[in-house]
Each structure stands twice: as structure tokens, then as C-alpha cells.
Coordinates of C-alpha atoms in Angstrom, one line a residue:
Chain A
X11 CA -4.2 0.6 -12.3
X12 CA -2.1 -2.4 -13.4
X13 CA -5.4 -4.3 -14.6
X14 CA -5.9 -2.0 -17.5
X15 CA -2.4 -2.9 -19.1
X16 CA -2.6 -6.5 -17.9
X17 CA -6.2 -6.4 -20.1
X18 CA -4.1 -4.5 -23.0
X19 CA -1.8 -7.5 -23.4
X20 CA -4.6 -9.5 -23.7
X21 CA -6.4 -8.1 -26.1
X22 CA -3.4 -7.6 -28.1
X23 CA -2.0 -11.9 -27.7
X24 CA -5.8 -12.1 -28.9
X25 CA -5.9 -9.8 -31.6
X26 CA -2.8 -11.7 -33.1
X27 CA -4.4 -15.0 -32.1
X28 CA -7.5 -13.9 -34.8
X29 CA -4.9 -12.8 -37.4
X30 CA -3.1 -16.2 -37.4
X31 CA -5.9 -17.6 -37.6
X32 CA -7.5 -16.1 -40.7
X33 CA -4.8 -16.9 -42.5
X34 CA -4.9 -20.5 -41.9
X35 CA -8.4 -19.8 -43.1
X36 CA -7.4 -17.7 -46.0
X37 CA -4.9 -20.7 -47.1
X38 CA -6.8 -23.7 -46.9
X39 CA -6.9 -24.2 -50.5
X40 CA -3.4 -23.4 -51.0
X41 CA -1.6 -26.2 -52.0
X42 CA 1.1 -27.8 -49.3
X43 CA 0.5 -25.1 -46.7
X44 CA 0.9 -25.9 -43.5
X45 CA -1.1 -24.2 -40.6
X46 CA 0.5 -22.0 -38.0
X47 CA -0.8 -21.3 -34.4
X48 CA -0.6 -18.7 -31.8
X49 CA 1.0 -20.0 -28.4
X50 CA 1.0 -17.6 -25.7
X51 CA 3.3 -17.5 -21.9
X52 CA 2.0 -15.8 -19.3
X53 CA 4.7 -12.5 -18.2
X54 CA 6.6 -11.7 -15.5
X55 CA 5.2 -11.7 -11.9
X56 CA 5.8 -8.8 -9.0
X57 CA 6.1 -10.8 -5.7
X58 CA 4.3 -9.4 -3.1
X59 CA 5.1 -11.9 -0.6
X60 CA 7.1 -14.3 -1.5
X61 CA 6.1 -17.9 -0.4
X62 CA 7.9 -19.2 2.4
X63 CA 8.7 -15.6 3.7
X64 CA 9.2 -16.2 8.0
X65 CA 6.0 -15.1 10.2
X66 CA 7.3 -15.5 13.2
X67 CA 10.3 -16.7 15.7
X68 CA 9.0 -20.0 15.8
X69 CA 9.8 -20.6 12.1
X70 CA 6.2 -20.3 10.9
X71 CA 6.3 -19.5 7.4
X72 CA 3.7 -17.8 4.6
X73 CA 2.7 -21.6 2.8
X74 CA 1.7 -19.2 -0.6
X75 CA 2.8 -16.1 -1.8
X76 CA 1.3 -13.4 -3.3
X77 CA 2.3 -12.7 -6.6
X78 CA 0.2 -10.6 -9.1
X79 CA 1.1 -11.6 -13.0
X80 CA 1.7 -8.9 -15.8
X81 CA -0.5 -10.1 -18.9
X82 CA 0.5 -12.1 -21.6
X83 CA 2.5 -12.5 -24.4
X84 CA 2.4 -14.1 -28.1
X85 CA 6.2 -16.6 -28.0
X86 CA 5.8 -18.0 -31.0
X87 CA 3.6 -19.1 -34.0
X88 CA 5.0 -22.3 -34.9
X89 CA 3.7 -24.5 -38.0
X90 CA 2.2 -27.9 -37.3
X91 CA 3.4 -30.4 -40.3
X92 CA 1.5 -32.7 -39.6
X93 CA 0.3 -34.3 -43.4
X94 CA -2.5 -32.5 -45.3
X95 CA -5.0 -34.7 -47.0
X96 CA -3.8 -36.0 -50.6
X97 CA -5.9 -35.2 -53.8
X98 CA -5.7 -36.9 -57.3
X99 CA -5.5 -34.4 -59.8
X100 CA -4.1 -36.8 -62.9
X101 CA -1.7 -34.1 -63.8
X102 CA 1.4 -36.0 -64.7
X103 CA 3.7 -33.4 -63.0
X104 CA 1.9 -32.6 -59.8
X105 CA 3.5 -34.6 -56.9
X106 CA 2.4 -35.0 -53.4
X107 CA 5.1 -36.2 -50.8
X108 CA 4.1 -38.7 -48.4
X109 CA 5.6 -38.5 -45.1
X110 CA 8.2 -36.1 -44.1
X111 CA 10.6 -33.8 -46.2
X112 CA 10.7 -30.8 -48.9
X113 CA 11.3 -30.1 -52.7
X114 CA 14.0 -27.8 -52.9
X115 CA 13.7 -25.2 -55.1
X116 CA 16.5 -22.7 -56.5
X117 CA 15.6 -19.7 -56.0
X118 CA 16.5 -16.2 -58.3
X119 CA 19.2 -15.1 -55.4
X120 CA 21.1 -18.2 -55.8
X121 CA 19.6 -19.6 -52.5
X122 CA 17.8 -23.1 -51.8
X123 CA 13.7 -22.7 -50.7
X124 CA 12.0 -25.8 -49.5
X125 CA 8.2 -26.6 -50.5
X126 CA 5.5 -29.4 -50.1
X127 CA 4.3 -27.7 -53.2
X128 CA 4.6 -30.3 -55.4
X129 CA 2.5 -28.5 -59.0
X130 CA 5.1 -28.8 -60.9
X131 CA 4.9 -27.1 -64.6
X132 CA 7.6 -26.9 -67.4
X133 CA 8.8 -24.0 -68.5
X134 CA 9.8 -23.5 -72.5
X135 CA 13.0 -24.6 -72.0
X136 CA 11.4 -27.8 -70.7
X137 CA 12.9 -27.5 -67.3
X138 CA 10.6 -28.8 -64.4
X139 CA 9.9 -25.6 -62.8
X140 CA 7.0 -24.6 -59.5
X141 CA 4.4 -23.1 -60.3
X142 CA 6.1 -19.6 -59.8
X143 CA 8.5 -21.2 -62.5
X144 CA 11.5 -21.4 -60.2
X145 CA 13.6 -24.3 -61.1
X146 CA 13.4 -27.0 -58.9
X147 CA 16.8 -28.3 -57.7
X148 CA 18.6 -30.8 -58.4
X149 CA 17.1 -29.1 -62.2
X150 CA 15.5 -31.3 -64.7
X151 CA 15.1 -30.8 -68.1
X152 CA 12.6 -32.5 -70.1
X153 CA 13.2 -32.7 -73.7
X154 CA 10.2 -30.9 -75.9
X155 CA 9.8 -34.3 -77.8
X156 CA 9.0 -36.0 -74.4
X157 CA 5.5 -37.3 -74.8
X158 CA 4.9 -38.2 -70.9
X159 CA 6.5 -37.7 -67.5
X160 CA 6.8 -41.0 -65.0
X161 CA 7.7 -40.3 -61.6
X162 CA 8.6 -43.3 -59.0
X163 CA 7.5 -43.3 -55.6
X164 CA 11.8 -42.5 -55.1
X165 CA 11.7 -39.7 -57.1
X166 CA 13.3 -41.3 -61.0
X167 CA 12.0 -38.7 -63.4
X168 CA 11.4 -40.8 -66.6
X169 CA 10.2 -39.8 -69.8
X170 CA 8.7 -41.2 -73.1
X171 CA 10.5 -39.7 -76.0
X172 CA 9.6 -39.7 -79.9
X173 CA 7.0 -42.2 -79.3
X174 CA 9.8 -45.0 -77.6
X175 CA 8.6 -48.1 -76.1
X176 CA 11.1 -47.5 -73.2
X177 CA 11.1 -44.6 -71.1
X178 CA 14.4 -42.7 -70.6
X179 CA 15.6 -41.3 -67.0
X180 CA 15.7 -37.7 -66.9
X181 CA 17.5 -37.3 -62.9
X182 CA 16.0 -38.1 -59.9
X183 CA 14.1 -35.9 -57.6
X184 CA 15.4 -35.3 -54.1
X185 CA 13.9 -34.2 -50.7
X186 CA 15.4 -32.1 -47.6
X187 CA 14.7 -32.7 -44.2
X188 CA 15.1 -30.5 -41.3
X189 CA 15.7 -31.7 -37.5
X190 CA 13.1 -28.9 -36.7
X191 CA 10.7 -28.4 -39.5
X192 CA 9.0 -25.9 -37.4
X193 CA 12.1 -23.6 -37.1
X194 CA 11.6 -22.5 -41.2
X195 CA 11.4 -19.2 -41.9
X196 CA 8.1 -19.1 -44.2
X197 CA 8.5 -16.4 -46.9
X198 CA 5.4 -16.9 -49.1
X199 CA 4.8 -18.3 -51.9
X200 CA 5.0 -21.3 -51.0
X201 CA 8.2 -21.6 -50.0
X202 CA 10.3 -21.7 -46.4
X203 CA 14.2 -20.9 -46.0
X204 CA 16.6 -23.0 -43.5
X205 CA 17.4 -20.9 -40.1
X206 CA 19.5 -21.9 -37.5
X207 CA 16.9 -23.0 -35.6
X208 CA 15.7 -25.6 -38.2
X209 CA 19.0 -26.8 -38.5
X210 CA 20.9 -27.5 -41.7
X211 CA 18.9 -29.3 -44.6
X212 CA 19.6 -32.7 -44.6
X213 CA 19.1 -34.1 -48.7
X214 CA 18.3 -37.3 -49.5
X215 CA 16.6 -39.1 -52.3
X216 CA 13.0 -39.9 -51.7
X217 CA 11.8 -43.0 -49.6
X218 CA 15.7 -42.9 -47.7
X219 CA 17.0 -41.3 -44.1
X220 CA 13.1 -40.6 -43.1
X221 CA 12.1 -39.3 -45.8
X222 CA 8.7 -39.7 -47.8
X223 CA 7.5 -41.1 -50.9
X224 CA 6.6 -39.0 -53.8
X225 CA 3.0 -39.8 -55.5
X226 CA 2.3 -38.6 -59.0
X227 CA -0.3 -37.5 -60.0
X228 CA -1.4 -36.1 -56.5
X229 CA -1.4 -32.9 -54.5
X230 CA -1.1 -32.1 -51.1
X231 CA -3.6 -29.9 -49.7
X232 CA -3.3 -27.5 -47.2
X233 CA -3.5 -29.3 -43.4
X234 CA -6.1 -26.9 -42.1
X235 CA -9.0 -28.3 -40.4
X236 CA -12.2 -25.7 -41.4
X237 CA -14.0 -26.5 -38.2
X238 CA -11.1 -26.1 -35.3
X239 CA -10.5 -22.9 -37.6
X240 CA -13.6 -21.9 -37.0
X241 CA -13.9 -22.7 -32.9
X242 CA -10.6 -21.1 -32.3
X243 CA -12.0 -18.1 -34.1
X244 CA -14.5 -18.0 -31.7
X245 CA -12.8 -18.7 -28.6
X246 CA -10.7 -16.0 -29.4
X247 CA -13.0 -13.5 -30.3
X248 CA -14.7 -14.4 -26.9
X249 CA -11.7 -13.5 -24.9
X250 CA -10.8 -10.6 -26.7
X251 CA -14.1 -9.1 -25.7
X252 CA -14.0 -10.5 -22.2
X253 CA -10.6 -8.9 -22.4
X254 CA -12.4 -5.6 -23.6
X255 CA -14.8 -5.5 -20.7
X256 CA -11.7 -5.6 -17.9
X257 CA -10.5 -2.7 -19.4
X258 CA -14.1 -1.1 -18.9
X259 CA -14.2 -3.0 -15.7
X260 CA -10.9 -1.2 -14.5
X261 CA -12.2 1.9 -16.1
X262 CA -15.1 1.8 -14.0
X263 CA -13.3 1.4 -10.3
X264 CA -10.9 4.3 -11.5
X265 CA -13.8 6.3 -12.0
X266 CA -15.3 5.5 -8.7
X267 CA -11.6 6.8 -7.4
X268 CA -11.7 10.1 -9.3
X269 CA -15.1 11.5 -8.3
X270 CA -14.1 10.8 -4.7
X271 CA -13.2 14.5 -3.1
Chain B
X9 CA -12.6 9.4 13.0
X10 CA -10.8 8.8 9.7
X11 CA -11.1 5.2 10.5
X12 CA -14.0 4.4 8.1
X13 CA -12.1 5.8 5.1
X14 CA -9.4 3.9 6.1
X15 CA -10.8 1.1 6.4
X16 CA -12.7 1.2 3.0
X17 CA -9.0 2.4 1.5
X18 CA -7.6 -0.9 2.4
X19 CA -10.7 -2.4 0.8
X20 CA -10.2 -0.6 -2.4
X21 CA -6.3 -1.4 -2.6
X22 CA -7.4 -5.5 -1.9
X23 CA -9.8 -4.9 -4.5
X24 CA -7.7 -3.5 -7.3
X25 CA -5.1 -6.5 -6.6
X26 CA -7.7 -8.5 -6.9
X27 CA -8.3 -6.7 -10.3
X28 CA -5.6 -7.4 -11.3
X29 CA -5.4 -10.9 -10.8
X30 CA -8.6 -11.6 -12.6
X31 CA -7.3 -9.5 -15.7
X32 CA -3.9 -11.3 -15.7
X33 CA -6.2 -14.6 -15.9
X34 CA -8.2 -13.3 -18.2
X35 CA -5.6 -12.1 -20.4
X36 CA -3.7 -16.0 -20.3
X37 CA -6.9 -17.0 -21.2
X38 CA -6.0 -18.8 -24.5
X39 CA -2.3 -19.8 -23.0
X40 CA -1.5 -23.7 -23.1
X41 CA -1.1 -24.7 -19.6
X42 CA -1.8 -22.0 -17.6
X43 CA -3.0 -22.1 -14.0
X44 CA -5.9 -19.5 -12.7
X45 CA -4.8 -17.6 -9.4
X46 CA -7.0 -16.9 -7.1
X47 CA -6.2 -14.1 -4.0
X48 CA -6.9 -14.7 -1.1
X49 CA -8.0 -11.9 1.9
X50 CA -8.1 -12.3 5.6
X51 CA -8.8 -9.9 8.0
X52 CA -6.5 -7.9 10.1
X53 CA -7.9 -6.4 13.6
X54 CA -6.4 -3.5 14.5
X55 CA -5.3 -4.1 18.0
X56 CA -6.9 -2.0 20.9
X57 CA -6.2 -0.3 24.2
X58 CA -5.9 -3.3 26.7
X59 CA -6.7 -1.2 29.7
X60 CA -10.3 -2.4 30.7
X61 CA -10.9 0.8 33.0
X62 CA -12.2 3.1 30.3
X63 CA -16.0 3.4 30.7
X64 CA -16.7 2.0 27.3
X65 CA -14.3 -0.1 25.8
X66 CA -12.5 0.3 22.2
X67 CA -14.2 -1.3 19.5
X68 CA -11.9 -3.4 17.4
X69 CA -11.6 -2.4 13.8
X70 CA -10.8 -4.9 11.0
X71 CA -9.4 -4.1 7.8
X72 CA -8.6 -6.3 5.5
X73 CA -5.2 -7.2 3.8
X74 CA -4.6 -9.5 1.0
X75 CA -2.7 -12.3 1.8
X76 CA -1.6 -14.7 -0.5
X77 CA -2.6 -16.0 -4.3
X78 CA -3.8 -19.7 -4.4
X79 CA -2.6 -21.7 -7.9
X80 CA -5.8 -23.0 -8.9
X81 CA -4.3 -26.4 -10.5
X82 CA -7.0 -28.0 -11.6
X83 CA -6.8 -29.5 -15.2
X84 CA -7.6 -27.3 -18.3
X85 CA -9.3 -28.7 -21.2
X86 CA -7.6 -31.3 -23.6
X87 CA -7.6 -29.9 -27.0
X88 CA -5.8 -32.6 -29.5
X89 CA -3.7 -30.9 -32.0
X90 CA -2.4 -34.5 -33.6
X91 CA 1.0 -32.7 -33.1
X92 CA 3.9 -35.4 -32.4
X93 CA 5.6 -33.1 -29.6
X94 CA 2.4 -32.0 -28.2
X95 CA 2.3 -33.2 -24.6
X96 CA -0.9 -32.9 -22.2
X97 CA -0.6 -34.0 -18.9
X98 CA -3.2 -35.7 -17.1
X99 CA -3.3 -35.4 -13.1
X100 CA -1.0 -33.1 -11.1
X101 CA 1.9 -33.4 -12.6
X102 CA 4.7 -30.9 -14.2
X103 CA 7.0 -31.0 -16.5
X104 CA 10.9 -30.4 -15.6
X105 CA 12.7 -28.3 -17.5
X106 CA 16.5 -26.9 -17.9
X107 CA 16.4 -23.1 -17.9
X108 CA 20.1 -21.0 -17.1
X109 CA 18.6 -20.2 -13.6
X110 CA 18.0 -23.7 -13.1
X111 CA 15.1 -26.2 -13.1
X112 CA 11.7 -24.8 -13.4
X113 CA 8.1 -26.6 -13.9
X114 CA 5.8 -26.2 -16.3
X115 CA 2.5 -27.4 -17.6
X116 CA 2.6 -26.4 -21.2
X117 CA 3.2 -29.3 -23.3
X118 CA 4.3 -27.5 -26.8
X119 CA 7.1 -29.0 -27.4
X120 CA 9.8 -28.2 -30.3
X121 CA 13.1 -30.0 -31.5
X122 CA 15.4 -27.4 -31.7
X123 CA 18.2 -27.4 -34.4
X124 CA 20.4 -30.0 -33.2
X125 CA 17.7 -32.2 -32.2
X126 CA 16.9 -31.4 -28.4
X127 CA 13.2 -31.1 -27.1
X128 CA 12.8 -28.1 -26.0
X129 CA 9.9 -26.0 -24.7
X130 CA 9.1 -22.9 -26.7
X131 CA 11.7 -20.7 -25.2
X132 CA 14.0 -23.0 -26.2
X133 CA 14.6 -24.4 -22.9
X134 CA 15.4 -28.3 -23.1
X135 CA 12.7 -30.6 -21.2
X136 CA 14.6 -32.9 -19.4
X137 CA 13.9 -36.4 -19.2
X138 CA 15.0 -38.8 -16.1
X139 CA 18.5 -38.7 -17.5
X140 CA 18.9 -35.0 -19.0
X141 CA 17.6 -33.4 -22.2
X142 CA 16.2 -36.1 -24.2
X143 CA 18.1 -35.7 -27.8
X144 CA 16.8 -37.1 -31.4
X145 CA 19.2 -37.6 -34.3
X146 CA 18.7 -35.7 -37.6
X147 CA 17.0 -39.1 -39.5
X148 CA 14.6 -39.9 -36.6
X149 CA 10.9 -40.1 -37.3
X150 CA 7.5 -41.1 -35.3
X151 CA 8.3 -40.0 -32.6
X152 CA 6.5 -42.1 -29.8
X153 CA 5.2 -40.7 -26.3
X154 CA 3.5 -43.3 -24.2
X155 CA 1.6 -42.3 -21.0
X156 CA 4.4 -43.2 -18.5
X157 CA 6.3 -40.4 -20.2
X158 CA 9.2 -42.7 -22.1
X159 CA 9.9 -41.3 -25.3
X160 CA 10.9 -43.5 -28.5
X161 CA 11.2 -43.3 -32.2
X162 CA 12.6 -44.8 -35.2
X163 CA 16.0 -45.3 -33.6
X164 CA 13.9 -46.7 -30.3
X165 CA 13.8 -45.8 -26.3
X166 CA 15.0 -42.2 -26.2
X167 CA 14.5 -41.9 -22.1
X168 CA 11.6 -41.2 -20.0
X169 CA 10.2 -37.4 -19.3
X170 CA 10.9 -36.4 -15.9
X171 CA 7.1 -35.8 -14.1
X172 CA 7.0 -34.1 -11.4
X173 CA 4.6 -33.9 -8.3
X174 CA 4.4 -31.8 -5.3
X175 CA 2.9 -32.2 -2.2
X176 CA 2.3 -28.8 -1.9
X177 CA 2.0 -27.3 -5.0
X178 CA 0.8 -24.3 -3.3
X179 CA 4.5 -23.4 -2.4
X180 CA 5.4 -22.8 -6.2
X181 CA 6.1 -19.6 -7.3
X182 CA 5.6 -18.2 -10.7
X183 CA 8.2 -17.2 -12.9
X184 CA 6.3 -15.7 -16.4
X185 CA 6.7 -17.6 -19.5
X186 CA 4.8 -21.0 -18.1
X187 CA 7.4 -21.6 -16.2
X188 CA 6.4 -22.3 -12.1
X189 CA 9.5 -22.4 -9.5
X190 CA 10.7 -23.7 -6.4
X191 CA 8.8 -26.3 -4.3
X192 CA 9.7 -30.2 -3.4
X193 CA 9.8 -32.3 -6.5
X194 CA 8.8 -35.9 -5.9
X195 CA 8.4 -38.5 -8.9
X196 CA 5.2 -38.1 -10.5
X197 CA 3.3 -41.6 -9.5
X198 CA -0.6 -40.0 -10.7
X199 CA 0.5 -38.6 -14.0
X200 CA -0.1 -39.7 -17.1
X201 CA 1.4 -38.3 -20.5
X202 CA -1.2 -37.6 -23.6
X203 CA 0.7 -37.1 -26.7
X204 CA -0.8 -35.2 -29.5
X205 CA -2.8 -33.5 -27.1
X206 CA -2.3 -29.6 -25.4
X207 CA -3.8 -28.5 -22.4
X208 CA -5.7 -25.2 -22.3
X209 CA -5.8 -22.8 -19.6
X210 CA -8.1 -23.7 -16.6
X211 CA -9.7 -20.6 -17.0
X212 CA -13.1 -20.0 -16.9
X213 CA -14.3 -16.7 -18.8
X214 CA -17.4 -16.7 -17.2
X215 CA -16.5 -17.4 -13.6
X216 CA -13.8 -14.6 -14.1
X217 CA -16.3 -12.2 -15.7
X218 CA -19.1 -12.4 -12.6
X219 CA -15.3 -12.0 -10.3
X220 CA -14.7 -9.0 -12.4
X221 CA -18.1 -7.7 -11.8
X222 CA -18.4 -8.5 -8.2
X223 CA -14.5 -6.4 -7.9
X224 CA -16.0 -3.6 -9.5
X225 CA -19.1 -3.1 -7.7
X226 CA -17.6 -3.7 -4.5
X227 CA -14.9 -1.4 -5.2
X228 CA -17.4 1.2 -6.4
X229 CA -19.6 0.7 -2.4
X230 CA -15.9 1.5 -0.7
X231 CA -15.2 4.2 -2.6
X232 CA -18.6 5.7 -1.8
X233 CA -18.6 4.6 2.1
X234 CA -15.3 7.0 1.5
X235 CA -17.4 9.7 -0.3
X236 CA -20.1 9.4 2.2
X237 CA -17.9 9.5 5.8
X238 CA -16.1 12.5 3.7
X239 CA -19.7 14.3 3.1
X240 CA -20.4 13.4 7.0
X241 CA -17.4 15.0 7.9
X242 CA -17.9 18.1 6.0
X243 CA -21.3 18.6 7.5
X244 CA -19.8 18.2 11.0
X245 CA -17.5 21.1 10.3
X246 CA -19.8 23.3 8.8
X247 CA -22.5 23.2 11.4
X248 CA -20.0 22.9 14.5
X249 CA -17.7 25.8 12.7
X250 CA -20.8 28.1 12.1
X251 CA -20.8 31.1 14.3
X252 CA -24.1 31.8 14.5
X253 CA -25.0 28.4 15.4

């Protein structure tokens, strides 16, 4: 009975549909995230009769075939990076990006990681660091006698030191942009990687080549919507049962079959 | 005499296609752009002894053979995902796109840029616009779909999708993985392009569910007509074969 594996595939694309979901549910107060979903293709069919197969001398042809699908499959859970909603938090050092692009941040290994994670803290060495105190790249150190941190909308990191009238520029912050922002490899934490299917990072300073404009003072929230979380939920839970009773449904004819002698 | 079971045999082998066809739609239940199939029976009569001498004439038989699955193309529900590449199509329409084996048709409107730029559907495969793959450069944003399917952005016109229509849409076949093959292409004139938005799958749990039900029960009557001709049978022998009869 092909039906009960047909069924099995779509229990399984639904079962994974609920997982990615939760976790968009599990992150919506995590800062920069971006939410993923589930996209599904339909699998390989078995032609029966293929359309346009001859009935006859005269050139009379089958106008539809009959072809009986194999289930489903999960392809791919991209991210949607679309902008998450923007919240003051008067921190001088948190920063929100508005519009497209990363931070990059350096990460233990030696490689670059790219974040809309913009909670910046300093660690004791002053150096502006995420909040899992990797330095952020190109690094910034802020001197200890700095008493605040100014950051323009193109990313000058300026600070007051010893009580000066005029600020001091520290560096400038800079952004990456990828040609596929949905081709990152997410590896928690906050943070994605460049694969070959993002395409190479593209770094430019802030408000240039497409990318955003850094607010201080902000953060980015996570771009999950609680109420299409919720409805997909239950869409899905719905077809994973309606998936459930096939499989009983299937179960039942091939009982019907076995008790015949 | 074995006609009746054979008979409700090729009843139960129509009915588990058909099975199988409503748990395939069922299980691309939450897929973007997919179609609902439908099977379709007819009736085969089993053809008789022409000579009209005989005292009582045969009786035709009919069995009954599946013939064919219908797409059922009728629109699936607009979600909007506020998702630049997200394309839903609006009337009959496909989308082209450029796979090794050639071009194929699809309905799903996820869209990606792949590394260099390219739209591309989720298998990678570029969606092809009325001249080729339409192609961004790496410091292109808002990207722009209108409803006519031309595609723009910060750089400006990037090309126009290529819609397709058919007039017999029946004639595609499936190919797994969205894609649909073969058939007529005509430029799509009834179509209209809805960025942002996905379409969902056309269908309808419910309407499947009662198919499923209706399937199972009318497998379950075959297989006891079967049962029932079988238990006739038996009886026959044993009351003919008994020796004190």
C-alpha cells in the first residue's frame, strides 16, 4: 500500500514544519533573529499512463495521464530578512541596523560571523565586544577614561574622553552584505557564516552600496509575527493529524484485504 | 463464476490508487503551490459473445479501470509573507523555469537569489524571465515586482517574468519538486503577479478527509462482496461434493 508511505512523508514534512516553527516561537525575544520557514515540494511521480499516450490508429490520444505522486518532502527552511520592529533601549552601545546588512564579528577560530545583533558591551580591555564578548570586526577599543560612546547613523564610533568638550573618533563601524542573505549558514548565537550559496560578503561602511543606517541607542527585535506563528502551528498540527488518519485509513483497507480467505 | 470477485478486485485496485492519490494530496498539504489531483474512473465492459443464437444472451460485465488524474488548478489561498521574492500568481498562469532537462512550470512562487545574484526557485533552478534568468548585481536593493511580472530594483527594469498559460493544462505532467512538464505554452494574457505573497496548496483537508472515508468504506464493501461470492462458493462445493446428499 503506497498510501501508507505517501502519509509517512507527510507526517514527517509536518512534524518538521511544527519544529521550525517553535523555534521562531522560542526566539521571538531574541534580539536580531530572523524567522525561518518550512517550504515543502511535492516527490517524484510513477506514470501510469502517460498523457498523450496513442488510443487508437486514428491518432486519438489519452488528453491526461495518470500519474500517482510519492508524498512530500521538506527542500529548504530559508530565513525571511525582512526588518524586525526597532526598540529604544537608551543604551549607548546597543545598535539597530536599518535596512539591509550585518555586523561582522571575529570570531575565536579566526573566521568572520555576521549578526543583526547589534547589544554591544565592552569588555575590560575596553574593546567593543557582542554580547558573547567576541570582538566585533573592524575591533574598536574604547579608552577606560571614555565617558560616552556616539555612534553616527554611518557608523563613526566617537567618544568623550577625560571630560573633553570634543568627542574623539575611535574607527568606524562597518556592515557586510550578501547577494543571498538567505543562503547563511545560522550557527547560533546569534551569529550566521558566509556559504557559497550566500555569496562572498560584500563590506562597506554603513549608509553606502545598499547598505543600512545604524541607530544608537536601539535594538532590533526578532521579525516573528506571534499570531501567523500561532496559525501556522495550527494548520500544521491539523495536517499532521489528517495525515495520521490516512495512515489508519490505509490501515483499515489492508485489513479488509487480510481477513479475506 | 469468478466474475464477481474479479470484478470487485478491479474495484479494490481503483480504490487503493485512488488512496493513494488522496494521501499524496494530503501529505502536500502545507506545499506552496501545489495542485490537488483528482483520479478519474470509467467503466470498462467486458465484451461478450456476439452470436445472438444462444437461448439467453451473455450479460455484459463492467469493471472498472482508472483512467486518468485530473490537475485540479484551481487557486490556493494567498498567504502574504511580506517576502521581496515571494511571488503569487493570480489566474492560470505558471511560472517558467530553467532546469538541466529543460523548461518546466511551476506554481510555487518562493523565490531565492542564489550566490551570484540569479532568481532562482528553491532547487536552485533559475526562473526565467522573457529574455533568460533574470540576474541582480551584488548592491541591488528593493527589489520591485509589479503585476505584469517586470521585475526592477535600485539599478531599474531587470526584465519581465515569463507567464505562462495553457490551453489545456490538463496535458501537463508532473515532475516532483513543484515542477509540472510538457504542454503548449502560450503568453500568459489573465495572469497577474502578487509580490510578497505565496500561494498555498489548493487542498482542501476536509474535502480529502470525507474522499478518504468514502475510499475506505467502499474498499471495505469489495472486499466483502469478495468474501461473500468466496463463502457462496464454498457452500456450493460442500453441498454439491457431499456424498450423502
Amino acid at each position: 500500500m503506497k498510501a501508507l508511505y505517501i502519509a509517512s512523508t507527510g507526517m514527517g514534512a509536518q512534524e518538521r514544519n511544527v519544529e521550525v516553527i517553535s523555534n521562531n516561537i522560542a526566539n521571538m525575544r531574541t534580539t536580531g533573529y530572523k524567522r525561518q520557514r518550512a517550504e515543502f515540494e511535492d516527490l517524484l511521480y510513477q506514470q501510469i499512463t502517460r498523457a498523450g499516450s496513442q488510443t487508437s490508429d486514428q491518432g486519438t490520444m489519452i488528453p491526461a495521464g495518470l500519474e500517482i505522486g510519492s508524498g512530500v518532502r521538506t527542500v529548504s527552511t530559508p530565513r525571511v530578512m525582512s526588518q524586525g520592529a526597532v526598540n529604544i533601549t537608551e543604551r549607548e552601545l546597543d545598535v539597530a541596523i536599518r535596512g539591509e546588512g550585518f555586523f561582522m564579528v571575529q570570531l575565536p577560530d579566526g573566521r568572520t560571523a555576521y549578526t543583526r545583533d547589534g547589544s554591544f558591551e565592552r569588555s575590560p580591555e575596553g574593546e567593543i565586544v557582542t554580547s558573547t564578548g567576541y570582538p566585533i570586526d573592524p575591533g574598536i577599543t574604547i579608552p577606560g577614561t571614555a565617558t560616552s560612546v556616539a555612534i553616527s547613523p554611518d557608523g563613526m564610533v566617537s567618544a568623550y574622553l577625560d571630560n573633553e568638550s570634543t568627542p574623539t573618533q575611535m574607527g568606524q563601524l562597518q556592515l557586510a552584505r550578501f547577494v543571498n542573505k538567505s543562503g547563511l549558514e545560522s550557527m547560533g548565537d546569534n551569529l550566521f557564516v558566509e556559504t557559497a550559496a550566500s555569496g562572498p560578503a560584500q563590506v562597506s561602511v554603513p549608509n553606502n552600496d545598499g547598505t543600512g543606517d545604524l541607530m544608537q541607542g536601539y535594538l532590533e527585535m526578532a521579525n516573528v509575527n506571534s499570531v501567523t506563528e500561532i496559525a501556522d502551528l495550527i494548520a500544521a498540527q491539523r495536517a499532521y493529524e489528517m495525515n495520521a488518519r490516512v495512515i489508519s485509513g490505509a490501515d483499515q483497507m489492508m485489513q479488509a484485504t487480510s481477513q479475506l480467505r | 463464476m469468478e466474475n464477481a470477485q474479479l470484478i470487485s478486485l478491479s474495484k479494490q485496485i481503483a480504490l487503493q490508487r485512488q488512496m493513494d492519490v488522496v494521501a499524496n494530496n494530503m501529505a502536500n498539504i502545507n506545499t506552496s503551490g501545489f495542485k490537488a489531483e483528482n483520479i478519474l474512473f470509467e467503466e470498462y465492459v467486458m465484451p461478450v459473445a456476439r452470436d445472438q443464437d444462444f437461448p439467453s444472451l451473455d450479460q455484459p460485465l463492467s469493471y472498472v479501470q482508472d483512467w486518468a488524474t485530473m490537475h485540479d488548478l484551481s487557486g490556493g489561498a494567498m498567504v502574504q509573507t511580506g517576502n521581496d521574492l515571494d511571488v503569487g500568481l493570480n489566474g492560470d498562469g505558471f511560472f517558467a523555469v530553467q532546469t538541466p532537462a529543460g523548461e518546466r512550470w511551476t506554481r510555487s512562487g518562493a523565490f531565492q537569489l542564489s550566490a551570484t545574484g540569479t532568481l532562482v526557485d528553491l532547487n536552485g533552478n533559475p526562473v526565467l524571465g522573457e529574455g533568460g534568468p533574470i540576474q541582480f548585481g551584488a548592491e541591488e536593493t528593493g527589489i520591485l515586482i509589479a503585476a505584469d511580472g517586470s521585475v526592477s530594483s535600485s539599478a531599474g527594469p531587470k526584465g519581465r517574468l515569463r507567464l505562462v498559460e495553457f490551453a489545456n493544462a490538463q496535458e501537463l505532467t508532473r515532475e516532483g519538486n513543484n515542477l509540472f512538464a510538457g504542454g503548449t505554452p502560450v503568453a500568459a494574457t489573465n495572469t497577474k503577479a502578487m509580490q510578497g505573497f505565496i500561494e498555498r496548496s489548493n487542498v482542501s483537508g476536509v474535502a480529502e478527509m470525507a474522499e478518504m472515508i468514502r475510499v475506505t468504506r467502499a474498499y471495505e464493501s469489495a472486499a466483502n462482496l469478495a468474501q461473500k461470492q468466496d463463502e457462496l462458493r464454498r457452500s456450493a462445493i460442500q453441498r454439491l461434493g457431499d456424498a450423502n446428499a
